[in-house]
mmCIF file of N, CA and C in Angstrom:
data_model
loop_
_atom_site.group_PDB
_atom_site.id
_atom_site.type_symbol
_atom_site.label_atom_id
_atom_site.label_comp_id
_atom_site.label_asym_id
_atom_site.label_seq_id
_atom_site.Cartn_x
_atom_site.Cartn_y
_atom_site.Cartn_z
ATOM 1 N N UNK A 14 124.109 -159.497 0.349
ATOM 2 C CA UNK A 14 124.605 -160.022 -1.745
ATOM 3 C C UNK A 14 122.867 -160.502 -1.803
ATOM 4 N N UNK A 15 123.266 -162.089 -1.956
ATOM 5 C CA UNK A 15 122.004 -162.513 -2.081
ATOM 6 C C UNK A 15 120.787 -163.025 -1.954
ATOM 7 N N UNK A 16 120.778 -162.200 -0.384
ATOM 8 C CA UNK A 16 119.446 -161.544 0.381
ATOM 9 C C UNK A 16 119.220 -161.286 -0.194
ATOM 10 N N UNK A 17 120.316 -160.181 -0.789
ATOM 11 C CA UNK A 17 119.617 -159.086 -1.748
ATOM 12 C C UNK A 17 118.396 -159.041 -2.117
ATOM 13 N N UNK A 18 119.357 -159.653 -2.640
ATOM 14 C CA UNK A 18 118.754 -160.015 -4.673
ATOM 15 C C UNK A 18 117.450 -160.909 -4.382
ATOM 16 N N UNK A 19 117.401 -162.052 -3.185
ATOM 17 C CA UNK A 19 116.136 -162.669 -3.372
ATOM 18 C C UNK A 19 115.195 -162.154 -2.734
ATOM 19 N N UNK A 20 114.866 -161.293 -2.246
ATOM 20 C CA UNK A 20 113.842 -159.647 -1.008
ATOM 21 C C UNK A 20 114.074 -158.969 -3.002
ATOM 22 N N UNK A 21 114.477 -158.777 -3.526
ATOM 23 C CA UNK A 21 113.918 -158.086 -4.891
ATOM 24 C C UNK A 21 114.023 -158.244 -5.662
ATOM 25 N N UNK A 22 113.505 -159.625 -6.047
ATOM 26 C CA UNK A 22 113.626 -160.643 -7.162
ATOM 27 C C UNK A 22 112.383 -160.734 -6.198
ATOM 28 N N UNK A 23 111.785 -161.071 -5.141
ATOM 29 C CA UNK A 23 110.345 -161.375 -4.206
ATOM 30 C C UNK A 23 109.525 -160.516 -4.494
ATOM 31 N N UNK A 24 109.563 -158.981 -4.030
ATOM 32 C CA UNK A 24 109.580 -157.821 -4.114
ATOM 33 C C UNK A 24 108.481 -157.728 -5.572
ATOM 34 N N UNK A 25 109.426 -157.310 -6.404
ATOM 35 C CA UNK A 25 109.141 -157.496 -7.950
ATOM 36 C C UNK A 25 108.251 -158.610 -8.122
ATOM 37 N N UNK A 26 108.829 -159.276 -7.378
ATOM 38 C CA UNK A 26 107.205 -160.941 -8.313
ATOM 39 C C UNK A 26 105.393 -160.826 -7.450
ATOM 40 N N UNK A 27 105.966 -159.781 -6.006
ATOM 41 C CA UNK A 27 104.624 -159.232 -5.766
ATOM 42 C C UNK A 27 104.153 -158.282 -6.584
ATOM 43 N N UNK A 28 104.610 -157.609 -6.255
ATOM 44 C CA UNK A 28 104.241 -156.267 -7.435
ATOM 45 C C UNK A 28 103.423 -157.248 -8.583
ATOM 46 N N UNK A 29 104.653 -157.463 -9.970
ATOM 47 C CA UNK A 29 103.602 -158.133 -10.689
ATOM 48 C C UNK A 29 102.341 -158.597 -10.175
ATOM 49 N N UNK A 30 102.476 -159.466 -9.551
ATOM 50 C CA UNK A 30 101.089 -160.117 -9.184
ATOM 51 C C UNK A 30 100.176 -158.981 -9.055
ATOM 52 N N UNK A 31 100.679 -158.475 -7.855
ATOM 53 C CA UNK A 31 99.122 -157.484 -7.466
ATOM 54 C C UNK A 31 98.515 -156.152 -8.776
ATOM 55 N N UNK A 32 99.549 -156.595 -9.683
ATOM 56 C CA UNK A 32 99.565 -155.876 -10.863
ATOM 57 C C UNK A 32 98.324 -156.449 -11.675
ATOM 58 N N UNK A 33 98.703 -157.785 -11.332
ATOM 59 C CA UNK A 33 98.046 -158.665 -12.879
ATOM 60 C C UNK A 33 96.784 -158.960 -12.055
ATOM 61 N N UNK A 34 96.689 -159.238 -11.057
ATOM 62 C CA UNK A 34 95.296 -159.305 -10.032
ATOM 63 C C UNK A 34 94.328 -157.739 -10.257
ATOM 64 N N UNK A 35 94.942 -156.493 -9.934
ATOM 65 C CA UNK A 35 94.019 -155.432 -10.525
ATOM 66 C C UNK A 35 93.369 -155.863 -11.395
ATOM 67 N N UNK A 36 94.239 -155.742 -12.703
ATOM 68 C CA UNK A 36 93.811 -155.934 -13.678
ATOM 69 C C UNK A 36 92.725 -156.243 -14.274
ATOM 70 N N UNK A 37 92.729 -157.875 -13.981
ATOM 71 C CA UNK A 37 92.027 -158.711 -13.725
ATOM 72 C C UNK A 37 90.973 -158.371 -13.068
ATOM 73 N N UNK A 38 90.905 -157.795 -12.780
ATOM 74 C CA UNK A 38 90.013 -157.295 -11.561
ATOM 75 C C UNK A 38 88.764 -156.530 -11.873
ATOM 76 N N UNK A 39 89.344 -155.354 -12.569
ATOM 77 C CA UNK A 39 89.333 -154.707 -13.075
ATOM 78 C C UNK A 39 88.786 -154.741 -14.449
ATOM 79 N N UNK A 40 89.299 -155.582 -15.282
ATOM 80 C CA UNK A 40 88.381 -156.333 -16.643
ATOM 81 C C UNK A 40 86.914 -157.038 -16.225
ATOM 82 N N UNK A 41 87.129 -157.713 -14.955
ATOM 83 C CA UNK A 41 85.570 -158.255 -14.498
ATOM 84 C C UNK A 41 84.450 -157.135 -14.298
ATOM 85 N N UNK A 42 85.653 -156.793 -13.561
ATOM 86 C CA UNK A 42 83.815 -154.608 -13.876
ATOM 87 C C UNK A 42 83.460 -155.122 -14.445
ATOM 88 N N UNK A 43 84.202 -154.499 -15.362
ATOM 89 C CA UNK A 43 83.584 -153.836 -16.352
ATOM 90 C C UNK A 43 82.912 -154.150 -17.695
ATOM 91 N N UNK A 44 83.523 -155.839 -17.563
ATOM 92 C CA UNK A 44 82.534 -156.400 -18.859
ATOM 93 C C UNK A 44 80.871 -157.120 -17.670
ATOM 94 N N UNK A 45 80.824 -156.843 -16.177
ATOM 95 C CA UNK A 45 79.447 -156.907 -15.369
ATOM 96 C C UNK A 45 78.873 -154.899 -15.543
ATOM 97 N N UNK A 46 79.341 -154.424 -15.793
ATOM 98 C CA UNK A 46 79.004 -152.925 -16.426
ATOM 99 C C UNK A 46 78.347 -152.928 -17.058
ATOM 100 N N UNK A 47 78.797 -153.481 -18.680
ATOM 101 C CA UNK A 47 78.340 -153.338 -19.771
ATOM 102 C C UNK A 47 77.370 -154.877 -19.861
ATOM 103 N N UNK A 48 77.307 -155.849 -18.656
ATOM 104 C CA UNK A 48 76.574 -156.661 -19.145
ATOM 105 C C UNK A 48 74.640 -156.468 -17.730
ATOM 106 N N UNK A 49 75.319 -155.311 -16.909
ATOM 107 C CA UNK A 49 74.052 -154.497 -16.525
ATOM 108 C C UNK A 49 73.834 -153.073 -17.569
ATOM 109 N N UNK A 50 74.219 -153.490 -18.091
ATOM 110 C CA UNK A 50 73.698 -151.646 -18.953
ATOM 111 C C UNK A 50 73.406 -152.019 -20.601
ATOM 112 N N UNK A 51 73.081 -153.610 -20.852
ATOM 113 C CA UNK A 51 73.013 -154.295 -21.830
ATOM 114 C C UNK A 51 71.081 -155.192 -21.479
ATOM 115 N N UNK A 52 71.422 -155.477 -19.679
ATOM 116 C CA UNK A 52 70.169 -156.033 -19.110
ATOM 117 C C UNK A 52 69.158 -154.828 -19.124
ATOM 118 N N UNK A 53 69.537 -153.659 -18.764
ATOM 119 C CA UNK A 53 68.689 -152.823 -18.988
ATOM 120 C C UNK A 53 67.748 -152.423 -19.947
ATOM 121 N N UNK A 54 68.516 -151.941 -20.781
ATOM 122 C CA UNK A 54 68.601 -152.535 -22.120
ATOM 123 C C UNK A 54 67.522 -153.147 -22.695
ATOM 124 N N UNK A 55 67.599 -154.751 -22.355
ATOM 125 C CA UNK A 55 67.145 -155.530 -22.775
ATOM 126 C C UNK A 55 65.838 -155.044 -21.650
ATOM 127 N N UNK A 56 65.518 -154.852 -21.131
ATOM 128 C CA UNK A 56 64.061 -155.066 -19.812
ATOM 129 C C UNK A 56 63.447 -153.262 -21.036
ATOM 130 N N UNK A 57 64.132 -152.599 -20.704
ATOM 131 C CA UNK A 57 63.002 -151.643 -21.469
ATOM 132 C C UNK A 57 62.421 -151.595 -22.279
ATOM 133 N N UNK A 58 63.369 -152.854 -23.395
ATOM 134 C CA UNK A 58 62.967 -153.093 -24.895
ATOM 135 C C UNK A 58 62.129 -154.281 -25.193
ATOM 136 N N UNK A 59 61.505 -155.051 -23.677
ATOM 137 C CA UNK A 59 60.603 -155.820 -23.388
ATOM 138 C C UNK A 59 59.872 -154.605 -22.831
ATOM 139 N N UNK A 60 59.445 -153.688 -22.203
ATOM 140 C CA UNK A 60 58.635 -153.252 -21.674
ATOM 141 C C UNK A 60 58.102 -151.966 -22.428
ATOM 142 N N UNK A 61 59.008 -152.542 -23.176
ATOM 143 C CA UNK A 61 58.280 -150.683 -24.301
ATOM 144 C C UNK A 61 58.194 -148.888 -23.821
ATOM 145 N N UNK A 62 59.438 -149.172 -22.708
ATOM 146 C CA UNK A 62 59.276 -148.551 -21.300
ATOM 147 C C UNK A 62 60.223 -147.904 -20.843
ATOM 148 N N UNK A 63 60.128 -146.959 -20.207
ATOM 149 C CA UNK A 63 62.107 -146.813 -19.510
ATOM 150 C C UNK A 63 61.181 -146.981 -18.419
ATOM 151 N N UNK A 64 62.597 -147.484 -17.486
ATOM 152 C CA UNK A 64 62.472 -148.274 -15.480
ATOM 153 C C UNK A 64 61.387 -146.417 -15.101
ATOM 154 N N UNK A 65 61.183 -147.143 -13.738
ATOM 155 C CA UNK A 65 60.098 -145.831 -13.505
ATOM 156 C C UNK A 65 61.482 -146.327 -12.035
ATOM 157 N N UNK A 66 61.048 -145.145 -11.225
ATOM 158 C CA UNK A 66 62.137 -144.922 -9.872
ATOM 159 C C UNK A 66 62.388 -146.307 -8.983
ATOM 160 N N UNK A 67 61.318 -147.170 -8.522
ATOM 161 C CA UNK A 67 61.150 -148.634 -7.412
ATOM 162 C C UNK A 67 62.221 -149.427 -8.333
ATOM 163 N N UNK A 68 61.616 -149.027 -10.131
ATOM 164 C CA UNK A 68 62.757 -150.583 -10.576
ATOM 165 C C UNK A 68 63.679 -150.481 -11.108
ATOM 166 N N UNK A 69 63.421 -149.004 -10.568
ATOM 167 C CA UNK A 69 65.237 -148.475 -11.337
ATOM 168 C C UNK A 69 65.570 -148.844 -9.968
ATOM 169 N N UNK A 70 66.117 -148.881 -8.886
ATOM 170 C CA UNK A 70 66.092 -149.625 -7.727
ATOM 171 C C UNK A 70 66.168 -150.971 -7.698
ATOM 172 N N UNK A 71 65.131 -151.597 -7.937
ATOM 173 C CA UNK A 71 65.107 -153.067 -8.143
ATOM 174 C C UNK A 71 66.019 -153.365 -8.734
ATOM 175 N N UNK A 72 65.915 -152.929 -10.037
ATOM 176 C CA UNK A 72 68.152 -153.042 -11.118
ATOM 177 C C UNK A 72 69.371 -153.480 -10.073
ATOM 178 N N UNK A 73 68.676 -151.177 -9.657
ATOM 179 C CA UNK A 73 69.988 -150.965 -8.991
ATOM 180 C C UNK A 73 70.330 -151.749 -8.405
ATOM 181 N N UNK A 74 69.868 -152.687 -6.852
ATOM 182 C CA UNK A 74 69.873 -153.860 -6.508
ATOM 183 C C UNK A 74 70.160 -155.026 -6.742
ATOM 184 N N UNK A 75 68.953 -155.736 -7.565
ATOM 185 C CA UNK A 75 69.767 -156.325 -7.496
ATOM 186 C C UNK A 75 71.319 -156.463 -9.026
ATOM 187 N N UNK A 76 71.578 -155.701 -9.403
ATOM 188 C CA UNK A 76 72.769 -155.718 -9.810
ATOM 189 C C UNK A 76 74.438 -155.618 -9.765
ATOM 190 N N UNK A 77 73.879 -154.774 -7.881
ATOM 191 C CA UNK A 77 74.164 -155.337 -6.751
ATOM 192 C C UNK A 77 75.063 -156.527 -6.312
ATOM 193 N N UNK A 78 73.877 -157.565 -6.492
ATOM 194 C CA UNK A 78 74.052 -158.376 -5.874
ATOM 195 C C UNK A 78 74.840 -159.552 -7.013
ATOM 196 N N UNK A 79 74.985 -159.420 -8.209
ATOM 197 C CA UNK A 79 74.823 -160.076 -9.056
ATOM 198 C C UNK A 79 76.463 -160.111 -9.177
ATOM 199 N N UNK A 80 76.772 -158.203 -9.344
ATOM 200 C CA UNK A 80 78.749 -157.550 -8.770
ATOM 201 C C UNK A 80 78.705 -158.530 -7.821
ATOM 202 N N UNK A 81 77.979 -158.311 -6.533
ATOM 203 C CA UNK A 81 78.868 -159.295 -5.907
ATOM 204 C C UNK A 81 79.945 -161.161 -5.691
ATOM 205 N N UNK A 82 78.213 -161.299 -6.709
ATOM 206 C CA UNK A 82 78.778 -163.140 -6.770
ATOM 207 C C UNK A 82 79.590 -162.886 -8.091
ATOM 208 N N UNK A 83 79.579 -162.103 -9.325
ATOM 209 C CA UNK A 83 81.108 -162.179 -10.533
ATOM 210 C C UNK A 83 82.302 -161.439 -9.684
ATOM 211 N N UNK A 84 82.569 -160.684 -8.800
ATOM 212 C CA UNK A 84 83.897 -160.305 -8.471
ATOM 213 C C UNK A 84 83.987 -161.332 -7.457
ATOM 214 N N UNK A 85 83.052 -162.209 -6.441
ATOM 215 C CA UNK A 85 83.952 -162.986 -5.533
ATOM 216 C C UNK A 85 83.849 -164.331 -6.250
ATOM 217 N N UNK A 86 83.093 -164.409 -7.423
ATOM 218 C CA UNK A 86 83.797 -165.781 -8.648
ATOM 219 C C UNK A 86 85.129 -165.565 -8.463
ATOM 220 N N UNK A 87 85.455 -164.358 -9.663
ATOM 221 C CA UNK A 87 86.417 -164.016 -10.054
ATOM 222 C C UNK A 87 88.262 -164.369 -9.150
ATOM 223 N N UNK A 88 87.484 -164.152 -7.673
ATOM 224 C CA UNK A 88 88.704 -163.484 -6.450
ATOM 225 C C UNK A 88 88.761 -164.973 -6.420
ATOM 226 N N UNK A 89 87.972 -165.943 -6.143
ATOM 227 C CA UNK A 89 88.616 -166.938 -5.871
ATOM 228 C C UNK A 89 88.972 -168.132 -6.172
ATOM 229 N N UNK A 90 89.184 -167.821 -8.025
ATOM 230 C CA UNK A 90 89.558 -168.042 -9.157
ATOM 231 C C UNK A 90 91.506 -167.564 -9.096
ATOM 232 N N UNK A 91 91.299 -166.768 -8.361
ATOM 233 C CA UNK A 91 92.414 -165.919 -8.922
ATOM 234 C C UNK A 91 93.163 -166.493 -7.196
ATOM 235 N N UNK A 92 92.945 -166.721 -6.454
ATOM 236 C CA UNK A 92 93.400 -166.845 -5.111
ATOM 237 C C UNK A 92 93.349 -168.765 -5.179
ATOM 238 N N UNK A 93 92.652 -169.611 -5.683
ATOM 239 C CA UNK A 93 93.400 -170.278 -6.714
ATOM 240 C C UNK A 93 94.988 -170.647 -7.654
ATOM 241 N N UNK A 94 94.286 -169.260 -8.629
ATOM 242 C CA UNK A 94 95.038 -170.267 -9.520
ATOM 243 C C UNK A 94 97.385 -168.973 -8.209
ATOM 244 N N UNK A 95 96.536 -168.755 -7.773
ATOM 245 C CA UNK A 95 98.122 -167.872 -7.122
ATOM 246 C C UNK A 95 98.251 -169.505 -5.852
ATOM 247 N N UNK A 96 97.352 -169.721 -5.429
ATOM 248 C CA UNK A 96 97.768 -171.301 -3.677
ATOM 249 C C UNK A 96 98.542 -172.121 -4.874
ATOM 250 N N UNK A 97 97.662 -172.307 -6.656
ATOM 251 C CA UNK A 97 98.432 -173.363 -6.601
ATOM 252 C C UNK A 97 100.155 -172.722 -7.479
ATOM 253 N N UNK A 98 100.094 -172.133 -7.353
ATOM 254 C CA UNK A 98 101.819 -171.379 -8.403
ATOM 255 C C UNK A 98 102.324 -171.099 -6.851
ATOM 256 N N UNK A 99 102.309 -171.101 -5.673
ATOM 257 C CA UNK A 99 103.285 -170.970 -4.285
ATOM 258 C C UNK A 99 102.902 -172.749 -4.351
ATOM 259 N N UNK A 100 102.181 -173.059 -4.018
ATOM 260 C CA UNK A 100 102.831 -174.837 -4.246
ATOM 261 C C UNK A 100 103.853 -175.180 -5.771
ATOM 262 N N UNK A 101 103.520 -175.374 -6.635
ATOM 263 C CA UNK A 101 104.656 -175.603 -7.705
ATOM 264 C C UNK A 101 106.148 -175.030 -7.432
ATOM 265 N N UNK A 102 105.818 -173.238 -7.172
ATOM 266 C CA UNK A 102 107.381 -172.766 -6.610
ATOM 267 C C UNK A 102 107.758 -173.702 -5.139
ATOM 268 N N UNK A 103 106.668 -173.955 -4.571
ATOM 269 C CA UNK A 103 107.540 -173.949 -3.663
ATOM 270 C C UNK A 103 108.258 -175.978 -3.239
ATOM 271 N N UNK A 104 107.529 -176.365 -3.837
ATOM 272 C CA UNK A 104 107.767 -178.067 -4.283
ATOM 273 C C UNK A 104 109.524 -177.929 -5.362
ATOM 274 N N UNK A 105 109.225 -176.872 -6.192
ATOM 275 C CA UNK A 105 110.629 -177.048 -7.148
ATOM 276 C C UNK A 105 111.364 -175.937 -6.769
ATOM 277 N N UNK A 106 111.845 -175.333 -4.695
ATOM 278 C CA UNK A 106 112.681 -175.152 -4.313
ATOM 279 C C UNK A 106 113.381 -175.649 -3.673
ATOM 280 N N UNK A 107 112.104 -176.579 -3.188
ATOM 281 C CA UNK A 107 112.618 -177.881 -1.800
ATOM 282 C C UNK A 107 113.165 -178.982 -3.024
ATOM 283 N N UNK A 108 112.921 -179.008 -4.322
ATOM 284 C CA UNK A 108 113.926 -180.259 -5.629
ATOM 285 C C UNK A 108 115.220 -178.729 -4.893
ATOM 286 N N UNK A 109 115.149 -178.328 -5.550
ATOM 287 C CA UNK A 109 116.383 -177.596 -6.094
ATOM 288 C C UNK A 109 117.895 -177.933 -4.466
ATOM 289 N N UNK A 110 116.773 -177.112 -3.057
ATOM 290 C CA UNK A 110 117.817 -177.759 -2.382
ATOM 291 C C UNK A 110 117.677 -179.109 -1.864
ATOM 292 N N UNK A 111 117.260 -180.317 -1.975
ATOM 293 C CA UNK A 111 116.982 -180.780 -2.282
ATOM 294 C C UNK A 111 118.372 -181.461 -3.073
ATOM 295 N N UNK A 112 118.766 -181.220 -4.363
ATOM 296 C CA UNK A 112 119.789 -181.288 -5.271
ATOM 297 C C UNK A 112 120.842 -180.586 -4.622
ATOM 298 N N UNK A 113 121.306 -179.895 -3.777
ATOM 299 C CA UNK A 113 122.089 -178.746 -3.806
ATOM 300 C C UNK A 113 123.098 -179.772 -2.149
ATOM 301 N N UNK A 114 121.726 -179.912 -1.663
ATOM 302 C CA UNK A 114 122.044 -180.992 -0.708
ATOM 303 C C UNK A 114 122.877 -182.438 -1.358
ATOM 304 N N UNK A 115 122.219 -183.071 -2.211
ATOM 305 C CA UNK A 115 122.994 -184.070 -2.926
ATOM 306 C C UNK A 115 124.853 -183.891 -3.277
ATOM 307 N N UNK A 116 124.234 -182.598 -3.941
ATOM 308 C CA UNK A 116 125.601 -182.142 -4.457
ATOM 309 C C UNK A 116 126.640 -181.932 -2.626
ATOM 310 N N UNK A 117 126.662 -181.092 -2.334
ATOM 311 C CA UNK A 117 127.196 -180.896 -0.943
ATOM 312 C C UNK A 117 127.939 -182.301 -1.101
ATOM 313 N N UNK A 118 126.992 -183.695 -0.782
ATOM 314 C CA UNK A 118 127.046 -183.907 0.255
ATOM 315 C C UNK A 118 128.198 -185.102 -0.776
ATOM 316 N N UNK A 119 128.240 -185.149 -1.721
ATOM 317 C CA UNK A 119 129.071 -186.130 -2.464
ATOM 318 C C UNK A 119 130.327 -185.738 -2.203
ATOM 319 N N UNK A 120 130.024 -183.745 -2.606
ATOM 320 C CA UNK A 120 131.839 -183.094 -2.597
ATOM 321 C C UNK A 120 132.487 -183.515 -0.881
ATOM 322 N N UNK A 121 131.943 -184.325 -0.217
ATOM 323 C CA UNK A 121 131.833 -183.977 1.362
ATOM 324 C C UNK A 121 132.511 -185.665 1.120
ATOM 325 N N UNK A 122 131.970 -186.098 0.252
ATOM 326 C CA UNK A 122 132.171 -188.359 0.412
ATOM 327 C C UNK A 122 133.862 -188.069 -0.157
ATOM 328 N N UNK A 123 134.361 -187.007 -0.645
ATOM 329 C CA UNK A 123 134.805 -187.726 -1.977
ATOM 330 C C UNK A 123 136.436 -186.554 -1.373
ATOM 331 N N UNK A 124 135.714 -185.874 -0.096
ATOM 332 C CA UNK A 124 137.645 -184.991 0.582
ATOM 333 C C UNK A 124 138.506 -186.360 0.741
ATOM 334 N N UNK A 125 139.502 -185.980 1.527
ATOM 335 C CA UNK A 125 140.561 -187.416 1.798
ATOM 336 C C UNK A 125 139.916 -186.902 3.424
ATOM 337 N N UNK A 126 140.381 -187.896 4.315
ATOM 338 C CA UNK A 126 139.991 -187.994 5.751
ATOM 339 C C UNK A 126 141.073 -187.785 6.013
ATOM 340 N N UNK A 127 140.565 -186.279 7.118
ATOM 341 C CA UNK A 127 140.785 -185.462 7.890
ATOM 342 C C UNK A 127 141.443 -186.475 8.598
ATOM 343 N N UNK A 128 143.449 -185.523 9.333
ATOM 344 C CA UNK A 128 144.111 -185.784 10.016
ATOM 345 C C UNK A 128 143.935 -185.616 11.212
#
């Protein structure tokens, strides 16, 4: 019964974590798309004309490199936060296990000697 509850709790926590990661990555991607549109508009305003096919292609490739950089940075930050959270949870689990062990040992010390 207890194992099943722990497994359900862990599954729910993982699902929430994955949903959070998806939302954060979608947010990063939306910001990137908006910045790319703004960058293209700024270029066209500066040049006073629309981009040629070659310039459009160069802009697209440059944008992909920028996107890879932005998405990689976001993923690294998410993984770092996830690692810190897991280390914190493991430390709390170890502390709880230590407290439970000490409590059991104290209870055993109070028992009368067996004959």
